[in-house]
Coordinates of C-alpha atoms in Angstrom, one line a residue:
M4 CA 24.5 9.1 69.5
T5 CA 24.3 12.9 69.9
T6 CA 22.0 14.4 67.9
T7 CA 24.9 16.4 65.8
I8 CA 26.7 13.4 65.0
K9 CA 23.4 11.5 64.2
K10 CA 22.6 14.9 61.4
S11 CA 26.4 14.3 60.1
M12 CA 25.8 10.9 59.1
V13 CA 22.2 11.5 57.9
Y14 CA 23.7 14.4 55.3
L15 CA 26.7 12.3 54.6
A16 CA 24.4 10.0 53.5
A17 CA 22.2 12.1 51.6
A18 CA 25.4 13.2 49.9
F19 CA 26.8 9.6 48.8
S20 CA 23.2 9.0 47.6
L21 CA 23.1 12.1 45.5
A22 CA 26.6 11.9 44.2
G23 CA 25.8 8.1 43.3
C24 CA 22.8 8.7 41.6
S25 CA 24.4 11.1 39.8
K26 CA 27.2 9.1 38.9
F27 CA 24.6 6.5 38.2
D28 CA 23.1 8.4 35.5
E29 CA 26.0 9.0 34.1
I30 CA 27.3 5.8 33.3
N31 CA 23.6 4.3 32.1
T32 CA 23.5 7.2 30.0
N33 CA 23.6 5.9 26.2
P34 CA 25.9 8.6 24.2
N35 CA 25.0 7.3 21.0
Q36 CA 20.5 7.6 21.9
A37 CA 19.2 10.3 21.8
T38 CA 17.5 11.6 25.4
Q39 CA 15.0 13.9 23.5
V40 CA 12.9 13.1 21.1
S41 CA 12.1 15.7 18.6
S42 CA 9.8 16.4 15.5
A43 CA 11.8 15.2 13.2
M44 CA 12.6 11.7 14.9
L45 CA 8.6 11.2 15.3
A46 CA 8.0 11.9 11.5
T47 CA 11.1 9.8 10.7
N48 CA 9.9 7.0 12.4
M49 CA 5.9 7.3 11.5
I50 CA 6.9 8.0 7.8
L51 CA 9.2 4.7 8.0
N52 CA 5.9 3.0 9.5
I53 CA 3.9 3.6 6.7
T54 CA 6.0 2.8 3.7
R55 CA 9.1 0.7 4.8
V56 CA 6.8 -1.8 7.5
D57 CA 4.0 -2.1 5.3
I58 CA 6.4 -2.8 2.3
N59 CA 8.2 -5.5 4.7
T60 CA 10.9 -7.8 2.7
T61 CA 11.4 -11.4 1.9
K62 CA 8.9 -13.7 1.5
A63 CA 6.4 -11.5 3.4
F64 CA 7.2 -9.3 0.6
M65 CA 5.3 -10.6 -1.9
Q66 CA 1.7 -11.8 0.2
P67 CA -0.1 -8.8 -1.1
Y68 CA 0.6 -9.9 -4.9
L69 CA 0.0 -13.3 -3.9
L70 CA -3.7 -12.2 -2.7
G71 CA -3.4 -9.8 -6.0
K72 CA -2.8 -12.9 -8.0
Y73 CA 0.4 -11.9 -9.3
L74 CA 2.2 -15.4 -8.5
T75 CA 2.0 -18.3 -7.0
W76 CA 4.1 -19.8 -4.5
G77 CA 5.2 -23.3 -3.8
E78 CA 6.3 -23.8 -0.5
G79 CA 3.0 -24.8 0.8
Q80 CA -1.0 -23.6 0.1
E81 CA -0.7 -19.9 0.6
N82 CA -3.9 -18.5 2.7
N83 CA -3.8 -15.1 0.3
Q84 CA -3.3 -16.9 -2.9
F85 CA -6.4 -19.4 -2.1
N86 CA -8.6 -16.5 -0.4
K87 CA -8.6 -17.7 3.3
F88 CA -9.0 -14.8 5.3
G89 CA -8.6 -14.3 9.2
R90 CA -8.4 -12.2 11.5
T91 CA -6.9 -8.8 11.0
N92 CA -5.1 -6.5 14.1
F93 CA -5.6 -2.7 14.5
N94 CA -1.7 -2.5 14.4
R95 CA -1.5 0.7 12.4
L96 CA -3.6 2.8 15.1
P97 CA -1.3 2.7 17.7
L98 CA 1.5 4.8 15.6
L99 CA -1.1 7.6 16.2
R100 CA 0.1 8.1 19.9
N101 CA 3.3 10.3 18.0
V102 CA 1.6 12.8 15.9
T103 CA 0.9 15.2 19.0
P104 CA 4.7 15.1 20.3
M105 CA 5.5 15.4 16.7
V106 CA 3.5 18.7 16.7
T107 CA 4.1 20.2 20.1
A108 CA 7.8 19.8 19.9
A109 CA 8.2 21.3 16.4
P110 CA 10.6 24.3 17.3
D111 CA 8.5 27.5 14.9
E112 CA 5.1 28.0 14.1
A113 CA 5.8 27.8 10.4
V114 CA 7.0 24.5 10.6
R115 CA 4.8 23.3 13.5
K116 CA 2.0 23.7 10.6
S117 CA 3.8 21.5 8.3
Y118 CA 4.1 18.8 11.4
E119 CA 0.5 19.3 11.8
G120 CA -0.7 18.7 7.9
L121 CA 1.4 15.8 7.8
G122 CA 0.2 14.1 11.3
Y123 CA -3.1 14.5 9.6
F124 CA -2.4 12.6 6.7
I125 CA -0.8 9.5 8.3
R126 CA -3.6 9.5 10.4
A127 CA -5.9 9.8 7.8
W128 CA -3.8 7.0 5.5
Q129 CA -4.1 4.7 9.1
F130 CA -7.2 5.2 9.5
F131 CA -8.0 4.4 6.1
Y132 CA -6.0 1.3 5.6
T133 CA -7.9 0.1 8.8
T134 CA -11.5 0.2 7.7
M135 CA -10.8 -1.1 4.6
Q136 CA -10.3 -4.2 5.9
V137 CA -13.2 -4.2 8.4
G138 CA -16.1 -1.3 8.1
D139 CA -16.7 0.3 11.2
I140 CA -13.6 0.8 13.3
P141 CA -12.6 3.2 16.0
Y142 CA -12.8 6.5 15.3
L143 CA -13.2 9.3 17.0
Q144 CA -12.0 7.7 20.7
A145 CA -9.3 5.9 19.2
I146 CA -6.0 6.6 20.7
K147 CA -6.7 8.4 23.6
G148 CA -5.7 6.2 26.4
E149 CA -2.9 8.2 27.8
S150 CA -4.6 11.6 27.0
E151 CA -8.5 10.8 28.3
S152 CA -8.0 7.8 29.5
I153 CA -10.2 6.2 27.1
I154 CA -9.4 2.7 27.2
Q155 CA -12.3 1.0 25.0
P156 CA -13.1 3.2 22.4
A157 CA -16.3 3.5 21.0
Y158 CA -16.8 2.3 17.4
D159 CA -17.9 4.5 14.3
S160 CA -19.7 4.0 11.2
Q161 CA -17.5 3.6 8.0
R162 CA -19.3 6.3 6.8
E163 CA -18.7 8.3 9.7
V164 CA -15.0 7.5 9.3
F165 CA -14.8 8.0 5.8
I166 CA -16.0 11.8 6.6
G167 CA -13.5 12.0 9.0
I168 CA -10.8 10.7 6.6
L169 CA -11.9 13.3 4.4
N170 CA -11.7 16.2 6.4
E171 CA -8.3 15.2 7.7
L172 CA -7.1 15.2 4.1
D173 CA -8.6 19.2 3.7
Q174 CA -6.5 20.0 7.1
A175 CA -3.5 18.4 5.7
D176 CA -3.3 20.3 2.6
Q177 CA -4.3 23.5 4.1
L178 CA -1.6 23.3 7.0
L179 CA 1.0 22.2 4.4
A180 CA 0.5 25.2 2.1
Q181 CA 0.9 27.3 5.2
G182 CA 4.0 25.8 6.5
T183 CA 7.5 25.1 5.5
N184 CA 10.0 22.6 4.6
F185 CA 10.7 20.6 7.7
S186 CA 13.2 18.0 8.9
G187 CA 12.9 14.2 8.8
D188 CA 11.5 13.0 5.9
P189 CA 13.1 10.2 4.0
I190 CA 10.9 10.5 1.4
Y191 CA 10.8 14.0 0.0
A192 CA 13.2 15.4 1.8
G193 CA 10.3 17.9 3.9
K194 CA 9.2 19.4 0.6
T195 CA 6.1 20.5 1.8
D196 CA 4.4 20.9 -2.0
N197 CA 5.5 17.1 -2.8
W198 CA 3.4 16.7 0.3
R199 CA 0.4 18.8 -0.6
R200 CA 0.7 16.8 -3.9
L201 CA 0.5 13.3 -2.4
V202 CA -2.7 14.4 0.1
N203 CA -4.4 15.6 -2.9
S204 CA -4.0 12.7 -5.0
F205 CA -4.3 10.6 -2.6
Q206 CA -7.5 12.0 -1.6
L207 CA -8.8 11.8 -5.3
H208 CA -8.3 7.7 -4.2
V209 CA -10.4 7.9 -1.1
L210 CA -13.0 9.4 -3.0
M211 CA -12.7 7.0 -5.8
Q212 CA -13.7 4.2 -3.1
L213 CA -17.0 5.9 -2.5
H214 CA -18.1 6.3 -6.0
R215 CA -21.2 4.3 -4.6
K216 CA -21.8 6.8 -2.3
T217 CA -22.5 10.0 -4.6
A218 CA -26.2 10.7 -3.4
D219 CA -24.7 11.5 0.1
A220 CA -24.7 15.1 0.1
E221 CA -22.3 15.8 3.3
L222 CA -20.0 13.2 2.0
N223 CA -20.0 15.5 -1.6
V224 CA -18.3 13.4 -4.0
I225 CA -18.5 14.4 -7.1
N226 CA -18.4 18.4 -6.3
R227 CA -14.9 17.3 -3.7
F228 CA -13.5 15.7 -6.5
K229 CA -14.1 18.2 -8.9
D230 CA -12.9 21.0 -6.5
I231 CA -9.3 18.6 -5.5
V232 CA -8.5 18.5 -9.7
Q233 CA -9.1 22.0 -10.5
N234 CA -7.9 23.9 -7.9
R235 CA -4.9 22.0 -5.5
P236 CA -1.5 20.9 -7.2
L237 CA -1.6 17.3 -7.8
M238 CA 1.3 14.4 -8.5
R239 CA 3.1 15.2 -11.8
S240 CA 5.4 12.4 -13.0
F241 CA 6.6 9.1 -11.3
S242 CA 9.4 11.3 -9.2
D243 CA 6.6 12.2 -7.0
N244 CA 5.7 8.9 -6.3
F245 CA 5.4 8.0 -2.7
A246 CA 7.8 5.5 -2.5
L247 CA 10.6 4.1 -0.3
A248 CA 13.9 4.1 -2.8
Y249 CA 16.4 1.1 -2.1
N250 CA 20.3 1.3 -1.8
A251 CA 23.8 -1.2 -1.3
T252 CA 23.9 -0.4 2.6
A253 CA 23.2 -3.6 4.8
G254 CA 19.4 -3.7 5.4
Q255 CA 18.4 -1.2 2.9
N256 CA 18.2 -3.0 0.1
Y257 CA 15.3 -3.7 -2.2
P258 CA 13.4 -6.6 -1.2
W259 CA 13.5 -9.4 -3.1
S260 CA 17.4 -8.9 -3.7
D261 CA 19.9 -11.9 -3.4
V262 CA 22.9 -9.8 -2.8
P263 CA 24.9 -11.1 -1.7
A264 CA 24.3 -14.5 -3.4
G265 CA 22.3 -16.5 -0.7
S266 CA 21.1 -13.8 1.6
N267 CA 17.3 -14.6 0.5
P268 CA 16.6 -17.8 1.1
N269 CA 13.4 -17.6 -0.9
V270 CA 14.9 -16.5 -4.0
R271 CA 17.1 -19.6 -3.3
S272 CA 14.2 -22.3 -3.0
N273 CA 12.8 -21.2 -6.4
Y274 CA 9.0 -20.9 -4.8
T275 CA 7.7 -18.0 -7.0
M276 CA 5.8 -18.3 -10.8
L277 CA 4.3 -15.6 -12.0
S278 CA 0.5 -16.0 -12.9
A279 CA -1.5 -16.1 -15.8
T280 CA -3.5 -13.2 -14.7
L281 CA -0.6 -10.9 -15.3
L282 CA 1.4 -12.3 -18.2
N283 CA -1.5 -13.4 -20.4
P284 CA -2.3 -9.6 -20.8
L285 CA 0.7 -8.4 -21.5
K286 CA 1.1 -11.2 -24.3
A287 CA -2.3 -10.2 -25.8
L288 CA -1.8 -6.1 -25.6
G289 CA 1.5 -6.5 -26.8
D290 CA 2.7 -4.7 -23.9
R291 CA 6.8 -5.3 -24.1
R292 CA 6.8 -4.9 -19.8
L293 CA 6.4 -8.5 -20.0
F294 CA 10.0 -8.5 -20.4
Y295 CA 11.0 -6.1 -17.8
Y296 CA 8.9 -8.1 -15.5
A297 CA 9.5 -12.1 -16.1
K298 CA 12.6 -14.2 -17.8
P299 CA 11.7 -16.7 -20.0
S300 CA 10.1 -20.5 -19.8
P301 CA 13.6 -22.4 -19.7
V302 CA 11.8 -25.0 -21.2
Q303 CA 10.4 -23.2 -24.0
L304 CA 14.3 -21.6 -24.6
T305 CA 15.4 -25.5 -25.2
A306 CA 12.7 -26.1 -27.4
G307 CA 14.3 -23.5 -29.6
K308 CA 12.1 -19.8 -28.2
T309 CA 14.7 -16.7 -27.9
A310 CA 14.0 -15.0 -25.3
S311 CA 12.2 -12.0 -27.3
D312 CA 9.6 -14.3 -28.1
W313 CA 6.3 -13.5 -26.5
D314 CA 5.4 -17.5 -26.2
A315 CA 8.6 -18.1 -24.5
Y316 CA 6.9 -17.0 -21.6
I317 CA 4.0 -19.1 -19.6
G318 CA 2.1 -17.9 -16.7
A319 CA 1.0 -20.1 -13.9
E320 CA -3.3 -20.3 -12.8
P321 CA -2.9 -19.4 -9.2
S322 CA -6.5 -20.9 -8.7
N323 CA -5.0 -24.7 -10.0
T324 CA -5.0 -26.6 -6.8
F325 CA -1.4 -26.3 -5.1
S326 CA -0.4 -30.1 -6.4
S327 CA -1.3 -29.4 -10.1
L328 CA 1.0 -26.1 -9.7
Q329 CA 3.9 -28.2 -8.0
I330 CA 3.7 -30.3 -11.0
M331 CA 4.5 -26.9 -13.1
R332 CA 7.0 -25.7 -11.0
N333 CA 8.6 -29.0 -11.3
S334 CA 9.0 -29.3 -14.9
K335 CA 10.8 -25.9 -15.3
D336 CA 8.0 -24.6 -17.6
Y337 CA 6.8 -21.2 -16.0
S338 CA 8.2 -17.8 -16.2
D339 CA 9.5 -16.2 -12.8
F340 CA 10.4 -13.0 -11.8
N341 CA 13.2 -11.0 -13.9
N342 CA 16.6 -11.6 -13.0
R343 CA 16.9 -7.6 -12.4
Y344 CA 14.5 -7.8 -9.3
T345 CA 16.9 -10.3 -7.6
N346 CA 20.2 -8.9 -8.8
L347 CA 20.3 -5.4 -7.8
V348 CA 20.3 -4.0 -4.6
N349 CA 18.0 -0.8 -5.6
A350 CA 16.0 -2.6 -8.4
E351 CA 13.4 0.1 -8.3
P352 CA 11.2 2.3 -5.9
V353 CA 8.5 0.7 -4.3
S354 CA 5.3 2.8 -4.3
M355 CA 2.5 2.9 -1.9
F356 CA 1.2 6.0 -3.8
S357 CA 2.4 6.7 -7.2
F358 CA 1.4 9.1 -10.0
A359 CA 0.3 6.1 -12.3
E360 CA -2.0 5.3 -9.9
L361 CA -4.0 8.6 -10.3
Q362 CA -3.9 9.1 -13.8
F363 CA -6.2 6.1 -14.0
I364 CA -8.4 7.3 -11.0
L365 CA -8.7 10.6 -12.9
A366 CA -9.4 7.7 -16.5
E367 CA -11.9 6.4 -14.1
A368 CA -13.9 9.7 -12.9
S369 CA -13.4 11.2 -16.3
L370 CA -15.5 8.2 -17.4
R371 CA -18.1 8.2 -14.7
G372 CA -19.3 12.0 -16.1
W373 CA -17.2 13.8 -12.9
I374 CA -14.5 15.4 -14.1
N375 CA -14.2 17.5 -18.3
T376 CA -10.4 18.1 -17.6
G377 CA -9.8 15.8 -19.9
T378 CA -10.8 12.9 -21.5
A379 CA -10.8 9.3 -20.6
Q380 CA -8.5 8.5 -23.0
E381 CA -5.7 11.0 -22.2
Y382 CA -5.4 10.3 -18.5
Y383 CA -5.8 6.3 -19.3
A384 CA -2.8 7.2 -21.9
A385 CA -0.9 9.3 -18.8
G386 CA -0.6 6.6 -16.8
I387 CA 0.6 3.8 -18.8
K388 CA 3.0 5.8 -20.5
D389 CA 4.1 7.0 -16.4
A390 CA 4.6 3.3 -15.6
M391 CA 6.2 2.5 -18.8
K392 CA 9.0 5.0 -18.4
F393 CA 9.0 4.3 -14.7
T394 CA 9.9 0.9 -15.0
A395 CA 12.1 1.7 -18.6
N396 CA 13.9 4.5 -16.2
F397 CA 14.8 1.8 -13.2
T398 CA 16.2 -0.8 -15.6
P399 CA 20.0 -1.1 -16.4
D400 CA 20.6 -1.5 -20.2
I401 CA 21.5 -5.6 -20.3
A402 CA 20.1 -7.6 -22.1
D403 CA 19.3 -10.1 -19.6
Y404 CA 16.7 -7.4 -17.5
H405 CA 14.7 -6.5 -21.1
H406 CA 15.3 -9.4 -23.4
N407 CA 15.9 -7.0 -26.4
M408 CA 12.6 -5.7 -26.0
K409 CA 13.1 -2.2 -24.4
M410 CA 10.8 -0.2 -24.5
D411 CA 12.1 3.8 -26.0
D412 CA 10.3 6.4 -26.2
A413 CA 8.2 6.0 -29.8
Y414 CA 7.0 2.5 -28.3
I415 CA 5.9 4.4 -25.3
T416 CA 3.9 7.4 -26.9
A417 CA 2.3 5.0 -29.8
Y418 CA 1.2 2.3 -27.4
P419 CA -1.6 3.2 -25.3
T420 CA -3.4 4.4 -28.5
S421 CA -2.5 0.9 -30.4
A422 CA -5.3 -1.9 -31.3
G423 CA -6.6 -3.5 -28.5
V424 CA -4.7 -1.1 -25.9
A425 CA -6.8 1.9 -26.7
L426 CA -10.1 2.7 -24.6
E427 CA -13.3 1.9 -26.5
G428 CA -16.8 -0.2 -26.3
T429 CA -19.3 1.0 -23.4
M430 CA -18.3 2.4 -20.0
E431 CA -18.1 -1.0 -18.4
E432 CA -15.6 -2.6 -21.2
Q433 CA -14.0 0.8 -20.9
L434 CA -13.6 0.6 -16.9
K435 CA -12.1 -2.9 -17.1
Q436 CA -9.8 -1.5 -19.6
I437 CA -8.8 1.0 -17.0
I438 CA -8.4 -1.5 -14.1
L439 CA -6.1 -4.2 -15.7
Q440 CA -3.8 -1.2 -17.1
K441 CA -3.7 -0.1 -13.1
Y442 CA -3.1 -3.8 -12.1
I443 CA -0.3 -4.2 -14.9
A444 CA 1.1 -0.5 -13.5
G445 CA 0.6 -2.1 -10.1
F446 CA 2.9 -5.4 -9.9
L447 CA 5.0 -4.9 -7.1
Q448 CA 4.1 -1.9 -6.3
G449 CA 1.5 -0.6 -4.3
S450 CA 1.9 -3.0 -1.1
N451 CA -1.3 -2.3 0.6
N452 CA -4.0 -4.8 -1.2
L453 CA -4.4 -1.8 -3.8
A454 CA -5.1 -5.2 -6.9
W455 CA -7.2 -7.4 -4.1
Y456 CA -9.6 -3.8 -3.2
E457 CA -9.5 -2.9 -6.7
H458 CA -10.6 -6.1 -7.8
R459 CA -13.3 -6.2 -5.0
R460 CA -14.5 -2.9 -5.8
T461 CA -15.1 -3.4 -9.5
G462 CA -15.1 -6.9 -10.4
Y463 CA -11.9 -6.4 -12.3
P464 CA -9.1 -7.4 -13.0
D465 CA -10.6 -10.9 -14.0
F466 CA -9.5 -13.1 -11.1
V467 CA -10.8 -17.0 -11.7
L468 CA -12.6 -18.8 -9.0
N469 CA -11.9 -22.2 -8.4
P470 CA -14.5 -24.0 -6.3
G471 CA -12.1 -26.9 -5.6
T472 CA -9.3 -25.1 -4.6
N473 CA -11.0 -22.0 -3.1
L474 CA -10.9 -21.6 1.0
N475 CA -13.1 -19.4 1.6
I476 CA -16.6 -20.7 3.0
P477 CA -18.7 -20.6 0.8
S478 CA -16.3 -21.7 -1.8
D479 CA -18.5 -20.2 -4.6
K480 CA -17.5 -16.6 -3.0
F481 CA -14.4 -14.9 -2.7
P482 CA -14.3 -12.8 0.8
V483 CA -14.9 -9.9 1.2
R484 CA -13.3 -8.3 4.5
W485 CA -11.2 -9.9 7.0
L486 CA -12.2 -10.5 11.2
Y487 CA -12.2 -8.1 13.6
P488 CA -8.9 -8.6 15.8
S489 CA -9.1 -11.1 18.5
N490 CA -7.5 -8.3 21.5
E491 CA -10.9 -6.3 20.8
L492 CA -12.8 -9.8 21.7
S493 CA -10.5 -9.9 24.8
Y494 CA -10.6 -6.2 25.6
N495 CA -13.0 -3.9 23.9
N496 CA -15.9 -6.6 23.7
K497 CA -19.1 -4.9 24.4
N498 CA -18.0 -1.7 21.4
L499 CA -17.3 -4.6 18.8
D500 CA -20.2 -6.3 19.4
A501 CA -22.3 -3.5 18.8
A502 CA -20.5 -2.7 15.5
I503 CA -20.9 -6.0 14.4
Q504 CA -24.5 -6.4 15.3
S505 CA -25.3 -2.4 13.5
Q506 CA -23.2 -3.7 10.0
Y507 CA -23.7 -7.2 10.0
G508 CA -26.6 -8.5 12.0
G509 CA -24.3 -9.9 14.5
N510 CA -22.0 -12.0 12.4
D511 CA -18.5 -11.6 12.1
N512 CA -17.9 -13.0 8.5
V513 CA -15.8 -12.8 6.0
N514 CA -18.1 -13.0 3.6
E515 CA -20.8 -9.9 5.0
V516 CA -20.5 -6.5 2.8
M517 CA -19.3 -3.4 4.3
W518 CA -20.9 0.0 3.8
I519 CA -18.5 0.8 1.0
L520 CA -19.3 -2.1 -1.1
K521 CA -23.4 -1.3 -1.1
D522 CA -24.9 0.4 -3.4

């Protein structure tokens, strides 16, 4: 074979090869899938990850409320209901790899600042909820496997993590103030003003978790709190809630909806009973949210009570033995979820952080003497009224959904100053009232274990500790943290061991007290 012929065959093969690759790429390119990821797409993914993923659906939707003693579950002995903690995970952190690509893909400087501010907020959010579970976590070296080849990140002390979180929230507010509205936001439609209000309100929540650390000069808890309240925009009503709204589109229904009938097997199985922890205070305080949250016991209705009778509502004690709760469930003499939660595809938005929660934080801050911009009673009343208005606003005027005990404007206005509801007594007694109202407002809201964290922080609301059913060891204590992830034991053991040793004397135990809980 001559050299010329050989060359011709090589060129021909190369031509076929190139043509084949081109045709292969053309055939195997999905026309409905983006080939480049935009800032907006990454923003959407991350925002939904910290809302929809945490809220979850069906039985998983109820897990934070089992831990918070809002209800009981009849399918089996649930760990969260009976206080058994195992290993957690660090699954919140890989999401943060998307922050830098989101920022660098921004089309111009103004919107880049907005995405950068959003990125700082999401980082602060994810690190906060991770450290709240275990204590020390990787922070400064976290998520640097690709950028700096750090695949075994060192752990930072919880104190250093909180300093970082506070600084990132400050940066988020500053950048959003300089930025412009952005695309890809399913919550606030990209309005930087709303995001600033959330960022600053959430920072007040973070600072309140540090109420035992006010002597720390670098944390500067009280002055930081005052400055935000006096100088930065905050949430204004439930319309500013960081909440996911639902609709009739398949896959976008309210998490407890059973529409079409039978689509939610957990509703159909009648596993739930609302708790005495929730219902008894509503009854004692004459709070009409009872009639919006629950439906009456059918046994009490048969006995002659009406749906508008306070005594027709029966709560289960979540610390009772599973067998006794099963007997109660079989008797039908208990209250379950109001039908509006199961009958409506858009029953109500689910908040990850709300204006009502902010007002209770401000009430506590005023009670502690951190701020003087309003009295504890004023903030407390604002939180109660907004929570009631939220519930009334998203409840259709159907008797089955409020049992003819509607909350009109006159009732809502008068309620927070009524006897037994208005703040009174010692500081500790008033704190108990504030946390109880935060708890009531948090029914099926705040999917990140807010009620349990508040009980851990303050001792309120009162959860019954039953040594006979408590699955924690020892059974005369509530657990206070989760165990570190098994992945860290396998792949980052040296750094994990150092963190456990420095915090807990080498004992990764659910009863060990983390830094934020120590005086």
